[in-house]
Coordinates of C-alpha atoms in Angstrom, one line a residue:
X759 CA 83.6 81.5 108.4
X760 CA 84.1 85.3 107.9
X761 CA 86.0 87.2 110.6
X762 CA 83.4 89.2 111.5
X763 CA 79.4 88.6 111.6
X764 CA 77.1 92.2 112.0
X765 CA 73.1 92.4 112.5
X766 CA 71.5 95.5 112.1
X767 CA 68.3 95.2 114.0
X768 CA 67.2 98.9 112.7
X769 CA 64.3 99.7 110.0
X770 CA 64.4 98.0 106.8
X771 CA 65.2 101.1 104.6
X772 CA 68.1 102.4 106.8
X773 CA 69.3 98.6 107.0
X774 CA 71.7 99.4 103.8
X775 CA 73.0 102.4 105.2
X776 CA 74.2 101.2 108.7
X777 CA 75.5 97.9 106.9
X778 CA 77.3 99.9 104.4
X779 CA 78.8 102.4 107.2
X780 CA 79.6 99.3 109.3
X781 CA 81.7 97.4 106.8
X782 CA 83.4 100.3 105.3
X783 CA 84.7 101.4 109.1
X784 CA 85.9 98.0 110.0
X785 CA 87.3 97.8 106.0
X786 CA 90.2 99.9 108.2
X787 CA 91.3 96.4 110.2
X788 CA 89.4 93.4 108.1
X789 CA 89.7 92.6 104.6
X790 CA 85.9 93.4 103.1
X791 CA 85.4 90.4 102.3
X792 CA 85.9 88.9 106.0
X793 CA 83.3 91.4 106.7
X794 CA 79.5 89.8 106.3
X795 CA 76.2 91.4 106.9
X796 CA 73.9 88.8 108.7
X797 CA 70.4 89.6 108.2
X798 CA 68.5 87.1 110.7
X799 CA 69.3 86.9 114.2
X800 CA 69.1 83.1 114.4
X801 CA 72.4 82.8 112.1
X802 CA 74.3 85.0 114.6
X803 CA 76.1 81.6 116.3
X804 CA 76.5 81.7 119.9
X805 CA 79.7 80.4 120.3
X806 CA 82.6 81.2 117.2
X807 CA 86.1 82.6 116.6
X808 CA 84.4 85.4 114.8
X809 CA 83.8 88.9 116.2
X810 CA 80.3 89.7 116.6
X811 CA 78.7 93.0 116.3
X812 CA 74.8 94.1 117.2
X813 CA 73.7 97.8 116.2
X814 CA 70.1 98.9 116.9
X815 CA 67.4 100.0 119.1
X816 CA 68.0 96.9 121.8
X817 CA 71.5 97.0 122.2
X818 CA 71.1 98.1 126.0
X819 CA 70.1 94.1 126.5
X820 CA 72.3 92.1 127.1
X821 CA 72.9 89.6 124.8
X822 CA 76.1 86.8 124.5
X823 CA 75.7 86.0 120.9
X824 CA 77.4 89.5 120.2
X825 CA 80.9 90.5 121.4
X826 CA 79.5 94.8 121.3
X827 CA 76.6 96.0 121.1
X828 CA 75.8 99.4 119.5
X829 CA 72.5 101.6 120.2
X830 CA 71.1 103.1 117.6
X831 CA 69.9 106.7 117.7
X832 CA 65.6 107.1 117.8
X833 CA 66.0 109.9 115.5
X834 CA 68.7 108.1 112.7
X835 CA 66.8 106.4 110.8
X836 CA 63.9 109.1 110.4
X837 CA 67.1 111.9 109.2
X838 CA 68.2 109.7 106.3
X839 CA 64.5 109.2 105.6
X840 CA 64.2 113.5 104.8
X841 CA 66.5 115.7 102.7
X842 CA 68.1 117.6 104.9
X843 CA 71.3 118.6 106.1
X844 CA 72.6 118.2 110.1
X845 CA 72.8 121.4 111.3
X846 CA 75.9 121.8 113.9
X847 CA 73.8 123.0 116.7
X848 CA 72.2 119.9 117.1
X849 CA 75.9 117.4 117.5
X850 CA 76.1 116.8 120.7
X851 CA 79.8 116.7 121.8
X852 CA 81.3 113.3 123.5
X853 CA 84.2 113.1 125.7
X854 CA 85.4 109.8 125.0
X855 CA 88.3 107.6 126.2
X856 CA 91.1 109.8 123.4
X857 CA 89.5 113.0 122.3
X858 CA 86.1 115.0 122.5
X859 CA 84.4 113.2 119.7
X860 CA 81.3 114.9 117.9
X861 CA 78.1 112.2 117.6
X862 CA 75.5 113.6 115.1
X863 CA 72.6 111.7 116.0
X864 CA 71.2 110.9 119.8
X865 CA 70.3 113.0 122.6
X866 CA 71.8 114.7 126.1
X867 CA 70.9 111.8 127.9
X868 CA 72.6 109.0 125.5
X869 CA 75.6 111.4 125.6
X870 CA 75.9 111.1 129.3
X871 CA 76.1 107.3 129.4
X872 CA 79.5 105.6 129.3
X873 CA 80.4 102.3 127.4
X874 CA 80.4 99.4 129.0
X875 CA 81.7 95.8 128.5
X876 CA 80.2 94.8 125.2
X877 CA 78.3 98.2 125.1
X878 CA 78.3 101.5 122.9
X879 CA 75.9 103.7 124.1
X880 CA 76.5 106.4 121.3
X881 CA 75.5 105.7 117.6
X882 CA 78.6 106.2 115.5
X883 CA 76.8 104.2 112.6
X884 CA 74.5 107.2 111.5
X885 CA 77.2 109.6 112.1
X886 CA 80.3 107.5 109.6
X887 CA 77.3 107.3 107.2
X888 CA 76.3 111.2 107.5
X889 CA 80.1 111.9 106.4
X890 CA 81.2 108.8 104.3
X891 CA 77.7 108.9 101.7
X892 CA 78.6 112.8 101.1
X893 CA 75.4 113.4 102.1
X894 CA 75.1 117.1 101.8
X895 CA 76.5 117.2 98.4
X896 CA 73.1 114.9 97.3
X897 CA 70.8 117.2 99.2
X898 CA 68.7 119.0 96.8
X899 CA 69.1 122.7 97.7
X900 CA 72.5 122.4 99.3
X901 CA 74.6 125.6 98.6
X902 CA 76.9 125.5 95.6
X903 CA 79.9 127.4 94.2
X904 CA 80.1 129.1 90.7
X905 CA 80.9 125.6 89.2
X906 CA 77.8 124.3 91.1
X907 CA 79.9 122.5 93.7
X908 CA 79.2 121.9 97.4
X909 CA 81.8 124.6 98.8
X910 CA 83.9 123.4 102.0
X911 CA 82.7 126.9 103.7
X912 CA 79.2 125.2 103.9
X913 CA 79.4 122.2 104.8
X914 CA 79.3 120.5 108.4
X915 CA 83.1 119.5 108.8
X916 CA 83.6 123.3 108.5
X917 CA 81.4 124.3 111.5
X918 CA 82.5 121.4 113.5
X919 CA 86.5 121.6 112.4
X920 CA 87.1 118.7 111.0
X921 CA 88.6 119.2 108.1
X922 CA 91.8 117.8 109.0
X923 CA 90.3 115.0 110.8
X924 CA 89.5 111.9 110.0
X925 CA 86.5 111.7 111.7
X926 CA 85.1 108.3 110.9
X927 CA 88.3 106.5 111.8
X928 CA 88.1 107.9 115.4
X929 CA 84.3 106.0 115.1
X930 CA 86.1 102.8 113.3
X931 CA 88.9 103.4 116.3
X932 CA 86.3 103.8 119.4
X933 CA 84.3 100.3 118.2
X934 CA 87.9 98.6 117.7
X935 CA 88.5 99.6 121.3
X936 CA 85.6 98.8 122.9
X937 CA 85.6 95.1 121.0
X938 CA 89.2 94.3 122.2
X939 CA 88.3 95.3 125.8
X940 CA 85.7 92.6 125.9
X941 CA 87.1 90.1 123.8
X942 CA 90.9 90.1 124.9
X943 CA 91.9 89.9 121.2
X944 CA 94.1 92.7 119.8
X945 CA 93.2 94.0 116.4
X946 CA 95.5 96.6 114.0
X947 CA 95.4 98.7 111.2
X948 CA 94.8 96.5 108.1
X949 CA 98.1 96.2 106.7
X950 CA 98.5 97.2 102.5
X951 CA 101.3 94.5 101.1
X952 CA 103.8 94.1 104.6
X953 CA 103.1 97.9 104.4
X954 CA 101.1 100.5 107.1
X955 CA 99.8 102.5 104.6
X956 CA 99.9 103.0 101.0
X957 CA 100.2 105.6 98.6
X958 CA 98.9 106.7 95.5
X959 CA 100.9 110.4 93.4
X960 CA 98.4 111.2 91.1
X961 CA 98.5 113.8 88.4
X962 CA 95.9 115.8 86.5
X963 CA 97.1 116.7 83.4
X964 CA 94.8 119.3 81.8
X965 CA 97.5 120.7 79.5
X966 CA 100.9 119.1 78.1
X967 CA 102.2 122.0 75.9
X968 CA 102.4 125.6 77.3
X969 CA 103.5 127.2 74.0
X970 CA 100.8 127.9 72.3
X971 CA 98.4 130.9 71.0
X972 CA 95.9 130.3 74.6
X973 CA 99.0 130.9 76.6
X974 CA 100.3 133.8 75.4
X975 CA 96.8 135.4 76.2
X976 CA 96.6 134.1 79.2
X977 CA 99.9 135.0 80.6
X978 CA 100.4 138.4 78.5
X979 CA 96.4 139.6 79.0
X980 CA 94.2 138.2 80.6
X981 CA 96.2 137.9 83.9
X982 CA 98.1 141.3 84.1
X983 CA 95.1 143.6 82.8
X984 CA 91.9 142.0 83.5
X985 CA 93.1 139.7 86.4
X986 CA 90.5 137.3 86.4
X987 CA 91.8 135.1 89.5
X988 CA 92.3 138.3 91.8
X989 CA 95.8 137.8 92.2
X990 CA 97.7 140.5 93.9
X991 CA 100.0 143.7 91.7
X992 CA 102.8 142.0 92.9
X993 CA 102.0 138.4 91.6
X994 CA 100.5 139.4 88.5
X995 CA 104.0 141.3 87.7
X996 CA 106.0 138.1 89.5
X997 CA 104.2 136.1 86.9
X998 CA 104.6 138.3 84.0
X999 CA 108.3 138.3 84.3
X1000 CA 108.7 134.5 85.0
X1001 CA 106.5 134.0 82.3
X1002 CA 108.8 135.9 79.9
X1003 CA 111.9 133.9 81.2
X1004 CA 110.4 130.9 80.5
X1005 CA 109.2 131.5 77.0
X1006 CA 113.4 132.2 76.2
X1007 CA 114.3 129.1 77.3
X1008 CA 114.6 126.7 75.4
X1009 CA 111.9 123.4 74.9
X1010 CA 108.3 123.7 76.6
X1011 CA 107.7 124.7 79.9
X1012 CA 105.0 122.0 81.2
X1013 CA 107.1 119.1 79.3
X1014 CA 109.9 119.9 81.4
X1015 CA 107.8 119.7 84.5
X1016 CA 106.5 116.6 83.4
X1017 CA 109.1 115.2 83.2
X1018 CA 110.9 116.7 86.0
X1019 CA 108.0 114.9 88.4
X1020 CA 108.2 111.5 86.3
X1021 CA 112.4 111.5 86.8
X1022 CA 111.9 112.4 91.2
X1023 CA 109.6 109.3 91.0
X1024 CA 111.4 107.0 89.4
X1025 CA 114.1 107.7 91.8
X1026 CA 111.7 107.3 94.8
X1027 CA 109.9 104.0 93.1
X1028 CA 106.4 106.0 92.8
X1029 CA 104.1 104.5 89.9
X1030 CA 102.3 107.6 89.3
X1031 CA 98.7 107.5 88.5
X1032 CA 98.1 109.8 85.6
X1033 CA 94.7 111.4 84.5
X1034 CA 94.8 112.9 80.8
X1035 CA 92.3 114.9 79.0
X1036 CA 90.0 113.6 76.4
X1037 CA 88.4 116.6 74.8
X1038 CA 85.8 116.1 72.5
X1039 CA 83.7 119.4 73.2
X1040 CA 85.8 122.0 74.8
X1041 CA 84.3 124.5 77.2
X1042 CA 85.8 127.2 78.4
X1043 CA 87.6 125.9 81.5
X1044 CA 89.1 123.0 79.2
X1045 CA 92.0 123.2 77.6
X1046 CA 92.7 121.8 73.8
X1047 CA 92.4 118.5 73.0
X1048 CA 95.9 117.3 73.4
X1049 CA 96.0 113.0 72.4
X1050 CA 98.1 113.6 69.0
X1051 CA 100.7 115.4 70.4
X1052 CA 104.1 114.1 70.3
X1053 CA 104.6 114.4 73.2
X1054 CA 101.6 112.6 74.5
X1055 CA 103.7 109.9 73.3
X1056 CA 106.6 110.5 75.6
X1057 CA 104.4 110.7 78.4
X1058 CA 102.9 107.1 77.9
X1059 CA 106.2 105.9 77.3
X1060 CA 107.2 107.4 80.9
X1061 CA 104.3 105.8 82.7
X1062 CA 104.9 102.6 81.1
X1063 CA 108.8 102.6 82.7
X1064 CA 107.4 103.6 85.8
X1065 CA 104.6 101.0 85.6
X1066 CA 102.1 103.5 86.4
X1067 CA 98.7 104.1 85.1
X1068 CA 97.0 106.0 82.4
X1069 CA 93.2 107.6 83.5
X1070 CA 91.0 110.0 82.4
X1071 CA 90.7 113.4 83.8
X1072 CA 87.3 113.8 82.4
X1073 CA 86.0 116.9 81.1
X1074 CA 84.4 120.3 82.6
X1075 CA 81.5 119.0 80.8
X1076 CA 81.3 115.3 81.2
X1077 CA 80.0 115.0 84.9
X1078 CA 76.5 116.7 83.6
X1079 CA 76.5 114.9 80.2
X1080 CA 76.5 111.5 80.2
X1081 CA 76.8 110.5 76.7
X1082 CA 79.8 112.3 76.6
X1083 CA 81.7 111.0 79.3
X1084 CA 81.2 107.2 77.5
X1085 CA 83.0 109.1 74.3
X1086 CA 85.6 110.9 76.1
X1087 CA 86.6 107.4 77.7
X1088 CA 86.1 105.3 74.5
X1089 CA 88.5 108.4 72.6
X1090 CA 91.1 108.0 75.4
X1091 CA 90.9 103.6 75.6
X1092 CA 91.7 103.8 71.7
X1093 CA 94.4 106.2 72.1
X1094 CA 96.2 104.2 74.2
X1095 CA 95.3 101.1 73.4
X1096 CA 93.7 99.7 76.6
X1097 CA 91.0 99.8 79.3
X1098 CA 90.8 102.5 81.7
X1099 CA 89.9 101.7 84.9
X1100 CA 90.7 105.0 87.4
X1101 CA 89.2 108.8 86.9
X1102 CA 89.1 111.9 88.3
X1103 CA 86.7 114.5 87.5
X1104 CA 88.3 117.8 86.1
X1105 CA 87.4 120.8 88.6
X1106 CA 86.1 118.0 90.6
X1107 CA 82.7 118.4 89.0
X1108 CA 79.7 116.2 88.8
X1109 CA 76.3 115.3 89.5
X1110 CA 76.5 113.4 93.2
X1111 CA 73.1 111.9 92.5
X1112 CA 74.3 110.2 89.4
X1113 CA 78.4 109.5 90.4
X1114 CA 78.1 105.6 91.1
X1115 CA 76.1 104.6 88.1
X1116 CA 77.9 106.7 85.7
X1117 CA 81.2 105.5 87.1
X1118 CA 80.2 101.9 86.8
X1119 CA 78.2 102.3 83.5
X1120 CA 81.6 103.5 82.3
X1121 CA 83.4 99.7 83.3
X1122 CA 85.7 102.0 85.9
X1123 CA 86.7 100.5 88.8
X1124 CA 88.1 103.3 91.3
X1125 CA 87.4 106.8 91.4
X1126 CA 89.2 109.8 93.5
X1127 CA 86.8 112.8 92.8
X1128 CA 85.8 113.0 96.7
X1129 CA 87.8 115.9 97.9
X1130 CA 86.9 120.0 98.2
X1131 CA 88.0 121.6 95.6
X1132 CA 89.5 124.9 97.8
X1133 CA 90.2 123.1 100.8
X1134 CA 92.6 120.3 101.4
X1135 CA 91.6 117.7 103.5
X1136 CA 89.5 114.3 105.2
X1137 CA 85.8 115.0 103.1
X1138 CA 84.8 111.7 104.3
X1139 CA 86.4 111.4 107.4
X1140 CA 88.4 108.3 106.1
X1141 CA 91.7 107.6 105.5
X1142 CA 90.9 104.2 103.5
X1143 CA 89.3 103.6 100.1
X1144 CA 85.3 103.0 100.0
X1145 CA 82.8 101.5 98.2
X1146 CA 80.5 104.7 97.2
X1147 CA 76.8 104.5 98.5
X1148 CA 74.3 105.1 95.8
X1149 CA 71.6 107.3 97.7
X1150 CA 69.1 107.0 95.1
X1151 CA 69.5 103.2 94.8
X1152 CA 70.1 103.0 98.7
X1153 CA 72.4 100.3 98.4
X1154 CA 76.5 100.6 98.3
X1155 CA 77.9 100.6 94.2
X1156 CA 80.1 98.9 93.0
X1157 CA 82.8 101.5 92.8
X1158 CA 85.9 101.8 95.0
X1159 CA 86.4 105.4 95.8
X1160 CA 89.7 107.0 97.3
X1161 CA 89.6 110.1 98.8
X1162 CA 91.5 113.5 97.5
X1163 CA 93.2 114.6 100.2
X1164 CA 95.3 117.1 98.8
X1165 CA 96.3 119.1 95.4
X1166 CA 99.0 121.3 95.5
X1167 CA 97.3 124.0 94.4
X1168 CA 94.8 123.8 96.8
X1169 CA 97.1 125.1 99.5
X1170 CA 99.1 127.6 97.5
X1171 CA 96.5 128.7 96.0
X1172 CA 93.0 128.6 97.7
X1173 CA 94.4 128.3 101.2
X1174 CA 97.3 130.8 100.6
X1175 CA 100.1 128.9 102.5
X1176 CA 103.3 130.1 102.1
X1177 CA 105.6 127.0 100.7
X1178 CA 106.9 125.9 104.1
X1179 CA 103.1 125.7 105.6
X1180 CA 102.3 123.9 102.3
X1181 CA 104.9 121.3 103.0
X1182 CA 103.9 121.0 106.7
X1183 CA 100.1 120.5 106.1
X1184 CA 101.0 117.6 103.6
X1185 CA 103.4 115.9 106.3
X1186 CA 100.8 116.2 108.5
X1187 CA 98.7 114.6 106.5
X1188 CA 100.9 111.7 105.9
X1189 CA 101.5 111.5 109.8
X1190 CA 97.9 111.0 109.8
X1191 CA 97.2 108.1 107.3
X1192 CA 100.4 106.9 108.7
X1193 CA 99.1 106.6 111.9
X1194 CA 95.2 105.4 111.0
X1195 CA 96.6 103.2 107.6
X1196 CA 94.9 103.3 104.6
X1197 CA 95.9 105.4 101.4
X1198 CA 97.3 108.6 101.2
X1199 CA 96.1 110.2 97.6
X1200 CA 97.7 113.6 96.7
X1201 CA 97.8 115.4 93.1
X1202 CA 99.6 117.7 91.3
X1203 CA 98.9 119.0 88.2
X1204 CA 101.0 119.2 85.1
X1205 CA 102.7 122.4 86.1
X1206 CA 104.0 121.9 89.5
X1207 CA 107.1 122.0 88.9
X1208 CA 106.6 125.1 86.3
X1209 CA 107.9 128.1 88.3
X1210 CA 106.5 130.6 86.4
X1211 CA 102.9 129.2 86.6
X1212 CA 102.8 127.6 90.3
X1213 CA 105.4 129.5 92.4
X1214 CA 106.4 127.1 95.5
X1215 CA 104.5 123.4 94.0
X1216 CA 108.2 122.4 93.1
X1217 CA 109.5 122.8 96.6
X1218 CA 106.2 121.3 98.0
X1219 CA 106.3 118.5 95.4
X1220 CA 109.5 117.1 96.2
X1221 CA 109.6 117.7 99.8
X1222 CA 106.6 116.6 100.1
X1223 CA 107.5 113.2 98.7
X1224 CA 110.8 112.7 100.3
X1225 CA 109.3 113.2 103.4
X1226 CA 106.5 110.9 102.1
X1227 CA 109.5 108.3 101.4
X1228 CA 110.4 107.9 104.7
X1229 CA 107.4 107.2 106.3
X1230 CA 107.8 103.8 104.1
X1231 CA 104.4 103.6 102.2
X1232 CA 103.4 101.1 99.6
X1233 CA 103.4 103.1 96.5
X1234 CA 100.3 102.0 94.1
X1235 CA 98.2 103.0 91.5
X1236 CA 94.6 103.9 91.8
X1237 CA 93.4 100.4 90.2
X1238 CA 95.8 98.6 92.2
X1239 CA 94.4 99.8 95.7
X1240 CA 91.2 98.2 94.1
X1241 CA 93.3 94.9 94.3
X1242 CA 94.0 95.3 98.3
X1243 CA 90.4 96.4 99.5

């Protein structure tokens, strides 16, 4: 019998969303297969070892057949039905048992009850779902960046401060608390392999060779005279000179990076996950096709020591353009010579709408393109990997997603941390998956250990691990965590 039995007694069309936001919070102390969605309440037995969970508009009555009972919000299931995004004036704020805890859907009066035995008063459901579908990244006039990207600035974890909170395991959290104290049972953070939590050191690769024609006009002109980052004087001359000091020393600037990151994790026992290019129309914000360069060869030689993983880093491009995503995969499985299975989207751009099917119409199995791409931090308010919902479809896919929560350059650069702050926010962030389990995903790119290029990602990229290191996680690649679900 599967650990744990839920019936959603709530409107047939929102039925797949509170199921899917249900199983993918208690994913955090159940395997998700022990976690079944019962959809008649005459198979909900009255008496079993199994924990039994209610959510929907008569949870006030008591019934014995369920060990909690969650009310669902009037207005939930009429939200999801619209296009629209929750606007923070209307999150009412909770003050529950650990922390004042932000519900997105009920009223003043729902917000004034307290749980009782076997009873949560306050819908979490709608709320996990509002954070863990993306939901304001599908919405059809949602605000967008220059790369037509749903900026952080805009969305509802900025208003509400919750960038660096994992929201959705403090609702996981709440309805672990509220079973135990009515079942007498004590339940834990799903453990990953005799581990708490799990890790998974990816890197994006968008270049492997720094010495060539492109770099010389980036670093020599287009960065000191027509500046088109914004950096500061001072910066653009910092980088000028590095750059120059670089270019006398002998071999290739990113290959001595690279392999500067593969030889710290090989003596930390990382298997790195890395996501390479496969260029077959280049735009602008892509660099050259690099597959036949020797040193492409080293690098797959590297992984294969480390028993990491190969995965595309698809294209600028390839997130709008379907047919080309298929080639840039089918280009990059007979390069190296098998199936690839794990992707990340380069600049972290796609179509939301279309994500799950063209994910799964590709044969991958995990993705990590769910983080901001100028912000570090918990976009789905989960510290565990999850199934992504297809909106359009209304039903969960197939593909295992694991959040992005942090690129190196995202706090250097977009969040303009000095080093030290870098490294603290990242220990943070460990401390935090440490503390709720699940898997910790961080990337750095190919030049983080390339002075010159990213001032302060070496220090953060080693630190960062070794402090990683002691918190005793179980390293993994992206298509193993598929394997520990």
């Amino acid at each position: 019998m599967a650990r744990v039995l839920l019936f959603a007694d709530v409107p047939e069309t929102y039925k797949p969303k509170a199921g899917f936001a249900l199983k993918t919070m208690l994913s955090a102390f159940f395997r998700y297969d022990d976690i079944r969605i019962v959809n008649k309440l005459a198979a909900i037995p009255e008496e079993s070892d199994a924990i039994r969970l209610y959510y929907g508009t008569d949870a006030r009555r008591k019934d014995d057949r369920f060990d909690l009972r969650i009310q669902m919000a009037a207005n939930a299931p009429a939200f999801f039905e619209g296009r629209k995004a929750r606007k923070a004036e209307d999150v009412i704020t909770l003050n529950s048992p650990e922390t004042n805890l932000p519900l997105l859907f009920g009223d003043a009066e729902t917000a004034g009850e307290t749980p009782a035995e076997g009873y949560l008063p306050w819908d979490v459901v709608a709320s996990a779902f509002y954070f863990l579908s993306d939901w304001e990244a599908w919405l059809p006039k949602r605000p967008a960046d220059m790369h037509g990207r749903l900026p952080y600035s805009s969305t509802l974890q900025a208003k509400l401060n919750l960038a660096d909170r994992p929201i959705v395991n403090e609702y996981a959290a709440l309805i672990i608390g509220c079973i135990t104290s009515t079942k007498n049972v004590d339940i834990k953070p799903k453990m990953i392999g005799g581990h708490g939590f799990a890790a998974c050191i990816t890197h994006d690769f968008d270049r492997i060779k720094k010495r060539y024609r492109g770099t010389y006009v980036r670093e020599f002109f287009e960065i000191p005279f027509l500046n088109p980052h914004g950096f500061t004087r001072e910066e653009r001359v910092r980088r000028f000179r590095k750059s120059v000091a670089d270019l006398l020393q002998p071999g290739d600037g990113y290959e001595r990076s690279i392999l500067g990151m593969f030889a710290l994790e090989e003596e930390l026992g990382i298997k790195p996950t890395v996501l390479v290019k496969s260029i077959l129309e280049k735009h602008k914000n892509d660099a050259a096709d690099y597959l036949s360069y020797p040193f492409f060869n080293t690098i797959l030689e590297r992984v294969g020591e480390l028993r990491g993983e190969i995965g595309l880093h698809a294209s600028y491009e390839a997130g709008y353009n379907e047919p080309l995503y298929h080639q840039e995969i089918r280009q990059l499985e007979a390069r190296v010579g098998q199936k690839i299975r794990a992707h990340r989207f380069h600049y972290l751009r796609y179509r939301h709408e279309r994500l799950p099917r063209l994910l799964s119409a590709a044969g991958l199995f995990c993705d990590s393109s769910v983080g901001w791409a100028e912000r570090a931090g918990f976009r789905a308010g989960f510290t565990h990997p999850y199934f992504l919902f297809d909106l359009e479809r209304n039903a969960a896919s197939p593909v295992l997603e694991i959040p992005l929560l942090m690129m190196e350059m995202q706090l250097l650069q977009k969040m303009q941390l000095s080093p030290q702050q870098a490294l603290e926010h990242a220990c943070r962030q460990a401390d935090i998956v440490h503390r709720y389990g699940g898997v910790l995903c961080w990337d750095f790119h190919h030049h983080a250990l390339d002075d010159a290029e990213a001032e302060g990602a070496g220090f953060l990229f080693e630190q960062a691990l070794r402090y990683l290191h002691h918190q005793n996680p179980r390293y993994l690649t992206l298509r193993e965590v598929y394997e520990h679900i």
